Amino acid sequence: METKFIKINTNSPLAPQLEDAAKIISRGGLVVFPTETVYGLGASALDADAAKKIYTAKGRPSDNPLIVHIHKPEDAEKYALVPPTYYALAEKFLPGPLTIIMPKRDIVPKNVTGGLDTVAIRCPKNEVARELIRLSRVPIAAPSANISGKPSPTSAQHVIHDLYGKVDMIIDGGECDIGLESTIVKLDVGGATLLRPGAVTPQMLSEILPDLKIDRGITEKNETDKAPLAPGMKYKHYAPRAEVTLLVGDNAECAEYINSHVKNGDKIGVLCFDEVADMINGGNVVRFGKRSDGKAHAKALFSALRNFDGTDVEKILATAVEPVGIDLATYNRMLKASGYTLVYLNK
Ligand code: TXA
Ligand code: MG
């Protein structure tokens, strides 16, 4: 398939630049577009055949539901049975990096929701994404624009690597601001449950959802046969080619461990806090930002994991972040990337 590529000029009006892309969406084609979290692989959310193409392009299992992206928060009414809590959340967080799961309306095809009776709704903040949805005149179903199992793409380069030749168009809108996928909250009669952590943190949500439940799968391995609440969480995720080991300890403990392993001459990639990077010698080092800088960690993770794929490293040692605030999201993705391989260095 021929893939068109356009680069957004942020200094000129968006609508003329996005007209072709909107036509492709409304005619049932596939367009990769930027959001503030990660790039999305979009198609009309009201067209079952278009949704099918998404699963094929990504190599994604068809029981894994897609997120439906809308132009403005009120549009949720058209696709979901919206409880009052949605509006309380929308007022504070939308447009923004928060996805809300609610009972679906019939207009949304079953294959968009992986056969479920619920639909995930997201109103992104990124202006290119919003303008594309508006011009397409349909909501846009979009998973992250990576090959299934790989880290989500945070730049157009990542998308080209995974999907060039498999989609009708790629829109380059520069690097994504946040770098990790949206927070997912499920609303139902039993209350609200956090299914995936993101830039909208549990602390932020608790102002509106004081009884927010946290799905255990966010920080713990699912050892049982019980299906996870977000089907996508059961698949191997975010995995680079090399094995990832997470180091839990203070800066000195992490540096000591890394130095003793790098010495063996193995091909080792290191993803570590700046403070640790200043104390180690050797290894293929990528800086994670300061230990206290949660936003930097979120932005660096996926790009770092992908960069190691382009090198000959066979093992990656990564300093673990604390599971609080936005770092809870980074911690969750790191756990999955490592297959839950942790080394505790605390004395
Ligand atoms: O930031 C984001 O959310 C990005 C951008 C493109 O918007 N999208 C994204 O989509 O991360 P995806 O498909 O990679 O992840 C969506 C997750 C999956 O784990 C899926 O199983 C879950 O949301 N999900 C979607 N609809 C659901 C539903 N009705 N019930 C439970 N989980 C659902
Ligand atoms: Mg994904």
CSV table of C-alpha atoms and ligand atoms in Angstrom, one decimal:
chain,number,residue,atom,x,y,z
A,1,MET,CA,0.0,0.0,0.0
A,2,GLU,CA,1.2,3.5,-0.8
A,3,THR,CA,1.6,5.6,2.4
A,4,LYS,CA,1.3,9.4,2.1
A,5,PHE,CA,3.3,11.4,4.6
A,6,ILE,CA,2.6,14.9,5.7
A,7,LYS,CA,4.5,17.1,8.2
A,8,ILE,CA,2.4,19.6,10.1
A,9,ASN,CA,3.4,23.3,9.9
A,10,THR,CA,2.4,24.6,13.3
A,11,ASN,CA,2.6,28.2,12.0
A,12,SER,CA,-0.1,27.9,9.4
A,13,PRO,CA,-3.8,27.0,9.8
A,14,LEU,CA,-4.4,23.3,10.4
A,15,ALA,CA,-7.7,22.7,8.4
A,16,PRO,CA,-6.2,23.0,4.9
A,17,GLN,CA,-3.3,20.7,5.9
A,18,LEU,CA,-5.7,18.0,7.3
A,19,GLU,CA,-8.3,18.0,4.5
A,20,ASP,CA,-6.9,15.0,2.7
A,21,ALA,CA,-6.4,13.0,6.0
A,22,ALA,CA,-10.1,13.7,6.9
A,23,LYS,CA,-11.2,12.5,3.5
A,24,ILE,CA,-9.3,9.2,4.0
A,25,ILE,CA,-10.9,8.7,7.4
A,26,SER,CA,-14.4,9.4,6.2
A,27,ARG,CA,-14.0,7.0,3.2
A,28,GLY,CA,-12.9,4.2,5.5
A,29,GLY,CA,-9.1,4.4,5.3
A,30,LEU,CA,-6.3,4.4,7.9
A,31,VAL,CA,-4.5,7.6,9.1
A,32,VAL,CA,-1.8,7.8,11.8
A,33,PHE,CA,-2.1,11.0,13.8
A,34,PRO,CA,-0.3,12.6,16.8
A,35,THR,CA,-2.0,13.0,20.2
A,36,GLU,CA,-0.5,14.5,23.4
A,37,THR,CA,0.1,10.9,24.7
A,38,VAL,CA,1.3,8.7,21.8
A,39,TYR,CA,0.6,8.5,18.1
A,40,GLY,CA,-2.8,6.8,17.2
A,41,LEU,CA,-3.7,4.5,14.2
A,42,GLY,CA,-7.1,6.0,13.3
A,43,ALA,CA,-10.1,4.9,11.3
A,44,SER,CA,-13.8,5.8,11.4
A,45,ALA,CA,-15.3,4.4,14.7
A,46,LEU,CA,-18.6,4.0,13.0
A,47,ASP,CA,-17.4,1.7,10.2
A,48,ALA,CA,-16.9,-1.9,11.1
A,49,ASP,CA,-14.8,-2.6,8.0
A,50,ALA,CA,-12.4,0.3,8.7
A,51,ALA,CA,-12.0,-1.0,12.3
A,52,LYS,CA,-11.1,-4.4,10.9
A,53,LYS,CA,-8.2,-2.8,8.9
A,54,ILE,CA,-6.8,-1.4,12.1
A,55,TYR,CA,-6.5,-4.9,13.6
A,56,THR,CA,-4.8,-6.2,10.5
A,57,ALA,CA,-2.3,-3.3,10.2
A,58,LYS,CA,-1.2,-3.6,13.8
A,59,GLY,CA,-1.3,-7.4,14.0
A,60,ARG,CA,-3.7,-6.9,17.0
A,61,PRO,CA,-5.9,-9.6,18.4
A,62,SER,CA,-9.5,-8.8,17.6
A,63,ASP,CA,-10.8,-9.2,21.2
A,64,ASN,CA,-8.7,-6.1,22.2
A,65,PRO,CA,-11.1,-3.1,22.1
A,66,LEU,CA,-10.2,0.3,20.5
A,67,ILE,CA,-10.5,3.7,22.0
A,68,VAL,CA,-13.1,6.0,20.3
A,69,HIS,CA,-11.7,9.6,20.0
A,70,ILE,CA,-14.2,12.5,19.9
A,71,HIS,CA,-13.9,16.2,19.1
A,72,LYS,CA,-15.6,17.6,22.2
A,73,PRO,CA,-16.5,16.1,25.5
A,74,GLU,CA,-20.3,16.4,24.9
A,75,ASP,CA,-20.0,14.1,21.9
A,76,ALA,CA,-19.7,11.2,24.2
A,77,GLU,CA,-23.5,11.2,24.5
A,78,LYS,CA,-23.8,9.9,20.9
A,79,TYR,CA,-21.7,6.8,21.5
A,80,ALA,CA,-22.1,6.0,25.2
A,81,LEU,CA,-24.7,6.0,28.1
A,82,VAL,CA,-23.1,8.8,30.0
A,83,PRO,CA,-23.4,9.0,33.8
A,84,PRO,CA,-23.1,12.3,35.7
A,85,THR,CA,-19.6,11.4,36.9
A,86,TYR,CA,-18.4,11.6,33.3
A,87,TYR,CA,-19.3,15.3,33.2
A,88,ALA,CA,-17.5,15.9,36.5
A,89,LEU,CA,-14.4,14.3,35.1
A,90,ALA,CA,-14.8,16.1,31.7
A,91,GLU,CA,-15.0,19.5,33.3
A,92,LYS,CA,-11.7,19.0,35.1
A,93,PHE,CA,-9.7,16.8,32.7
A,94,LEU,CA,-11.1,17.0,29.1
A,95,PRO,CA,-9.8,17.6,26.5
A,96,GLY,CA,-6.8,15.7,27.9
A,97,PRO,CA,-5.1,12.4,28.5
A,98,LEU,CA,-8.0,10.6,30.1
A,99,THR,CA,-10.1,7.8,28.6
A,100,ILE,CA,-13.4,6.9,30.2
A,101,ILE,CA,-15.2,3.5,29.7
A,102,MET,CA,-19.0,3.5,29.8
A,103,PRO,CA,-21.8,1.4,28.5
A,104,LYS,CA,-21.9,1.7,24.7
A,105,ARG,CA,-24.7,2.7,22.4
A,106,ASP,CA,-25.7,0.5,19.4
A,107,ILE,CA,-24.2,3.0,16.8
A,108,VAL,CA,-20.7,1.8,17.8
A,109,PRO,CA,-19.9,-1.4,15.9
A,110,LYS,CA,-19.2,-4.4,18.1
A,111,ASN,CA,-15.8,-5.1,16.5
A,112,VAL,CA,-14.6,-1.6,17.6
A,113,THR,CA,-15.2,-2.6,21.3
A,114,GLY,CA,-13.8,-6.1,20.9
A,115,GLY,CA,-17.3,-7.5,21.4
A,116,LEU,CA,-17.8,-5.8,24.7
A,117,ASP,CA,-20.9,-3.8,25.8
A,118,THR,CA,-18.8,-0.9,26.9
A,119,VAL,CA,-16.9,1.7,24.9
A,120,ALA,CA,-13.7,3.6,25.8
A,121,ILE,CA,-14.1,7.4,25.0
A,122,ARG,CA,-11.3,9.8,24.8
A,123,CYS,CA,-11.3,13.5,23.9
A,124,PRO,CA,-7.6,14.4,23.1
A,125,LYS,CA,-6.1,17.8,23.7
A,126,ASN,CA,-3.7,17.8,20.8
A,127,GLU,CA,-4.9,20.3,18.2
A,128,VAL,CA,-4.0,18.2,15.2
A,129,ALA,CA,-6.0,15.3,16.6
A,130,ARG,CA,-9.0,17.4,17.4
A,131,GLU,CA,-9.1,19.1,14.1
A,132,LEU,CA,-8.7,15.8,12.3
A,133,ILE,CA,-11.7,14.4,14.2
A,134,ARG,CA,-13.8,17.6,13.5
A,135,LEU,CA,-13.0,17.6,9.8
A,136,SER,CA,-13.7,13.8,9.4
A,137,ARG,CA,-17.2,14.3,10.8
A,138,VAL,CA,-17.0,10.9,12.5
A,139,PRO,CA,-15.4,9.8,15.8
A,140,ILE,CA,-12.0,8.1,15.3
A,141,ALA,CA,-11.2,4.7,16.6
A,142,ALA,CA,-7.5,4.5,17.4
A,143,PRO,CA,-5.1,2.2,19.2
A,144,SER,CA,-1.5,3.3,19.7
A,145,ALA,CA,0.2,3.3,16.2
A,146,ASN,CA,2.7,0.5,16.9
A,147,ILE,CA,3.0,-3.1,15.8
A,148,SER,CA,1.2,-5.1,18.6
A,149,GLY,CA,3.6,-5.8,21.5
A,150,LYS,CA,6.1,-3.0,20.7
A,151,PRO,CA,6.4,0.2,22.7
A,152,SER,CA,3.9,2.9,21.7
A,153,PRO,CA,5.3,5.4,19.2
A,154,THR,CA,6.0,8.9,20.5
A,155,SER,CA,7.4,10.3,17.2
A,156,ALA,CA,6.7,10.0,13.5
A,157,GLN,CA,10.0,8.1,13.0
A,158,HIS,CA,8.7,5.3,15.3
A,159,VAL,CA,5.5,5.1,13.3
A,160,ILE,CA,7.3,5.0,10.0
A,161,HIS,CA,9.4,2.1,11.4
A,162,ASP,CA,6.3,0.1,12.3
A,163,LEU,CA,3.6,1.0,9.9
A,164,TYR,CA,5.0,2.5,6.6
A,165,GLY,CA,3.3,0.7,3.7
A,166,LYS,CA,0.4,-0.5,5.9
A,167,VAL,CA,-1.6,2.7,6.3
A,168,ASP,CA,-2.9,5.3,3.9
A,169,MET,CA,-1.3,8.3,5.6
A,170,ILE,CA,1.0,9.3,8.4
A,171,ILE,CA,0.8,12.7,9.9
A,172,ASP,CA,4.0,14.0,11.5
A,173,GLY,CA,3.0,16.4,14.3
A,174,GLY,CA,6.4,16.2,16.1
A,175,GLU,CA,7.2,14.5,19.4
A,176,CYS,CA,4.3,13.7,21.8
A,177,ASP,CA,4.2,15.9,24.9
A,178,ILE,CA,3.5,13.2,27.4
A,179,GLY,CA,5.0,10.0,25.9
A,180,LEU,CA,2.8,7.4,27.6
A,181,GLU,CA,-0.8,6.4,26.8
A,182,SER,CA,-3.8,8.0,28.5
A,183,THR,CA,-5.1,7.1,31.9
A,184,ILE,CA,-8.1,4.7,31.6
A,185,VAL,CA,-11.0,4.8,34.1
A,186,LYS,CA,-14.0,2.6,33.9
A,187,LEU,CA,-17.3,3.9,35.2
A,188,ASP,CA,-20.1,1.5,36.2
A,189,VAL,CA,-22.8,1.0,38.8
A,190,GLY,CA,-20.2,-0.3,41.2
A,191,GLY,CA,-18.2,2.9,41.0
A,192,ALA,CA,-15.0,3.8,39.2
A,193,THR,CA,-11.9,1.7,38.6
A,194,LEU,CA,-8.5,2.8,37.3
A,195,LEU,CA,-7.5,0.3,34.6
A,196,ARG,CA,-4.4,2.0,33.2
A,197,PRO,CA,-2.3,4.8,34.9
A,198,GLY,CA,-1.3,7.8,32.9
A,199,ALA,CA,-0.6,11.5,33.2
A,200,VAL,CA,-4.0,12.1,35.0
A,201,THR,CA,-2.9,10.5,38.3
A,202,PRO,CA,-4.9,8.7,41.0
A,203,GLN,CA,-4.3,11.7,43.2
A,204,MET,CA,-5.8,14.0,40.6
A,205,LEU,CA,-8.8,11.7,40.0
A,206,SER,CA,-9.5,11.3,43.7
A,207,GLU,CA,-10.9,14.8,44.0
A,208,ILE,CA,-13.8,13.7,41.8
A,209,LEU,CA,-13.6,10.0,42.5
A,210,PRO,CA,-12.9,9.6,46.2
A,211,ASP,CA,-13.7,5.9,46.1
A,212,LEU,CA,-11.6,5.2,43.0
A,213,LYS,CA,-10.5,1.5,42.9
A,214,ILE,CA,-7.1,0.7,41.5
A,215,ASP,CA,-7.0,-2.5,39.4
A,216,ARG,CA,-4.3,-4.7,41.0
A,217,GLY,CA,-2.9,-5.6,37.6
A,218,ILE,CA,-1.3,-2.2,37.4
A,219,THR,CA,1.4,-3.0,39.8
A,220,GLU,CA,1.1,-6.8,40.2
A,221,LYS,CA,1.5,-9.7,37.8
A,222,ASN,CA,-1.7,-11.4,37.0
A,223,GLU,CA,-1.0,-14.9,38.2
A,224,THR,CA,-4.5,-16.2,37.9
A,225,ASP,CA,-6.5,-17.1,34.9
A,226,LYS,CA,-8.9,-14.2,35.6
A,227,ALA,CA,-9.3,-12.0,32.5
A,228,PRO,CA,-7.9,-8.5,33.2
A,229,LEU,CA,-10.5,-5.7,33.1
A,230,ALA,CA,-8.8,-4.0,30.1
A,231,PRO,CA,-8.3,-6.8,27.6
A,232,GLY,CA,-5.1,-5.1,26.2
A,233,MET,CA,-3.3,-5.5,29.6
A,234,LYS,CA,-3.1,-9.3,29.2
A,235,TYR,CA,-0.8,-9.2,26.1
A,236,LYS,CA,3.0,-8.9,26.2
A,237,HIS,CA,3.6,-5.3,26.0
A,238,TYR,CA,6.2,-2.6,25.4
A,239,ALA,CA,8.9,-5.2,24.9
A,240,PRO,CA,12.2,-4.3,23.3
A,241,ARG,CA,14.3,-7.0,21.7
A,242,ALA,CA,16.7,-7.2,24.7
A,243,GLU,CA,15.7,-8.4,28.1
A,244,VAL,CA,15.0,-5.7,30.6
A,245,THR,CA,15.8,-5.8,34.3
A,246,LEU,CA,14.5,-3.2,36.7
A,247,LEU,CA,16.8,-2.0,39.6
A,248,VAL,CA,15.1,-1.0,42.8
A,249,GLY,CA,17.5,1.0,45.1
A,250,ASP,CA,19.0,4.3,45.8
A,251,ASN,CA,21.4,6.0,43.3
A,252,ALA,CA,24.6,4.6,44.8
A,253,GLU,CA,23.2,1.1,44.9
A,254,CYS,CA,22.0,1.2,41.3
A,255,ALA,CA,25.4,2.7,40.2
A,256,GLU,CA,27.3,-0.1,42.0
A,257,TYR,CA,25.2,-2.8,40.4
A,258,ILE,CA,25.4,-1.4,37.0
A,259,ASN,CA,29.2,-0.9,37.2
A,260,SER,CA,29.7,-4.5,38.4
A,261,HIS,CA,27.7,-5.8,35.4
A,262,VAL,CA,29.1,-3.5,32.7
A,263,LYS,CA,32.6,-4.7,33.7
A,264,ASN,CA,31.9,-8.2,32.5
A,265,GLY,CA,32.0,-6.9,28.9
A,266,ASP,CA,28.5,-7.9,28.0
A,267,LYS,CA,26.6,-5.8,25.6
A,268,ILE,CA,24.5,-3.9,28.1
A,269,GLY,CA,22.1,-1.0,27.6
A,270,VAL,CA,21.5,1.2,30.6
A,271,LEU,CA,18.5,3.4,31.2
A,272,CYS,CA,19.0,5.4,34.4
A,273,PHE,CA,18.4,8.6,36.3
A,274,ASP,CA,20.9,11.4,35.6
A,275,GLU,CA,22.3,11.1,39.1
A,276,VAL,CA,23.2,7.4,38.4
A,277,ALA,CA,24.5,8.1,35.0
A,278,ASP,CA,27.1,10.4,36.5
A,279,MET,CA,28.4,7.6,38.6
A,280,ILE,CA,28.8,4.8,36.0
A,281,ASN,CA,31.5,3.9,33.5
A,282,GLY,CA,30.7,2.1,30.3
A,283,GLY,CA,27.6,0.6,28.9
A,284,ASN,CA,25.3,2.1,26.3
A,285,VAL,CA,23.7,4.7,28.5
A,286,VAL,CA,20.4,6.6,28.0
A,287,ARG,CA,19.5,9.2,30.6
A,288,PHE,CA,16.0,9.1,32.1
A,289,GLY,CA,16.1,12.6,33.6
A,290,LYS,CA,16.5,13.4,37.3
A,291,ARG,CA,15.1,10.9,39.8
A,292,SER,CA,12.5,13.4,40.8
A,293,ASP,CA,11.4,14.4,37.3
A,294,GLY,CA,8.4,12.1,36.6
A,295,LYS,CA,7.4,14.0,33.4
A,296,ALA,CA,10.9,13.4,31.9
A,297,HIS,CA,10.7,9.6,32.7
A,298,ALA,CA,7.3,9.3,31.0
A,299,LYS,CA,8.6,11.1,27.9
A,300,ALA,CA,11.9,9.1,27.8
A,301,LEU,CA,10.8,5.5,28.3
A,302,PHE,CA,9.3,4.3,25.0
A,303,SER,CA,11.8,6.2,22.9
A,304,ALA,CA,14.7,4.7,24.9
A,305,LEU,CA,13.4,1.2,24.6
A,306,ARG,CA,13.0,1.6,20.9
A,307,ASN,CA,16.5,3.1,20.5
A,308,PHE,CA,18.0,0.0,22.2
A,309,ASP,CA,16.4,-2.1,19.5
A,310,GLY,CA,18.6,-0.3,17.0
A,311,THR,CA,21.8,-1.3,18.8
A,312,ASP,CA,23.5,-4.6,19.6
A,313,VAL,CA,22.7,-4.6,23.4
A,314,GLU,CA,21.5,-7.9,24.7
A,315,LYS,CA,20.5,-6.8,28.2
A,316,ILE,CA,19.0,-3.6,29.5
A,317,LEU,CA,19.4,-2.5,33.1
A,318,ALA,CA,16.9,0.2,34.0
A,319,THR,CA,16.5,2.2,37.3
A,320,ALA,CA,12.9,1.7,38.5
A,321,VAL,CA,10.8,4.7,39.2
A,322,GLU,CA,8.6,5.0,42.3
A,323,PRO,CA,5.0,3.9,41.7
A,324,VAL,CA,3.4,7.3,42.6
A,325,GLY,CA,2.1,10.3,40.6
A,326,ILE,CA,2.8,10.1,36.9
A,327,ASP,CA,5.7,7.7,37.8
A,328,LEU,CA,3.0,5.1,38.5
A,329,ALA,CA,2.3,5.1,34.8
A,330,THR,CA,6.0,4.8,33.9
A,331,TYR,CA,6.4,2.1,36.6
A,332,ASN,CA,3.5,0.1,35.1
A,333,ARG,CA,5.0,0.2,31.6
A,334,MET,CA,8.5,-0.7,32.9
A,335,LEU,CA,7.1,-3.7,34.7
A,336,LYS,CA,5.5,-5.0,31.5
A,337,ALA,CA,8.6,-4.2,29.4
A,338,SER,CA,10.7,-6.3,31.9
A,339,GLY,CA,8.2,-9.1,32.2
A,340,TYR,CA,8.2,-8.3,35.9
A,341,THR,CA,11.9,-8.8,36.4
A,342,LEU,CA,13.0,-6.8,39.4
A,343,VAL,CA,16.2,-6.8,41.4
A,344,TYR,CA,16.0,-5.3,44.9
A,345,LEU,CA,19.2,-3.6,45.9
A,346,ASN,CA,18.0,-1.9,49.1
A,347,LYS,CA,20.3,-2.7,52.0
B,1,TXA,O1,-3.3,7.6,24.8
B,1,TXA,C1,-4.0,6.7,24.3
B,1,TXA,O2,-5.0,6.2,25.0
B,1,TXA,C2,-3.7,6.2,22.9
B,1,TXA,C3,-3.9,7.4,22.0
B,1,TXA,C4,-3.7,7.0,20.5
B,1,TXA,O3,-5.2,7.9,22.2
B,1,TXA,N1,-4.4,5.0,22.6
B,1,TXA,C5,-4.2,3.8,23.1
B,1,TXA,O4,-4.9,2.8,22.6
B,1,TXA,O5,-3.3,3.6,24.0
B,1,TXA,P1,-4.6,1.2,22.8
B,1,TXA,O6,-5.5,0.5,22.0
B,1,TXA,O7,-3.1,1.0,22.6
B,1,TXA,O8,-4.9,0.9,24.3
B,1,TXA,C6,-6.3,0.9,24.7
B,1,TXA,C7,-6.5,0.1,26.0
B,1,TXA,C8,-6.3,-1.4,25.7
B,1,TXA,O9,-5.6,-2.0,26.8
B,1,TXA,C9,-7.8,-1.9,25.6
B,1,TXA,O10,-7.9,-3.2,26.0
B,1,TXA,C10,-8.4,-1.0,26.6
B,1,TXA,O11,-7.8,0.3,26.4
B,1,TXA,N2,-9.9,-0.8,26.3
B,1,TXA,C11,-10.5,-0.2,25.3
B,1,TXA,N3,-11.8,-0.3,25.3
B,1,TXA,C12,-12.1,-0.9,26.4
B,1,TXA,C13,-13.3,-1.4,27.1
B,1,TXA,N4,-14.5,-1.2,26.5
B,1,TXA,N5,-13.2,-2.0,28.2
B,1,TXA,C14,-12.0,-2.3,28.8
B,1,TXA,N6,-10.8,-1.9,28.3
B,1,TXA,C15,-10.9,-1.3,27.1
B,2,MG,MG,-1.3,0.1,22.6
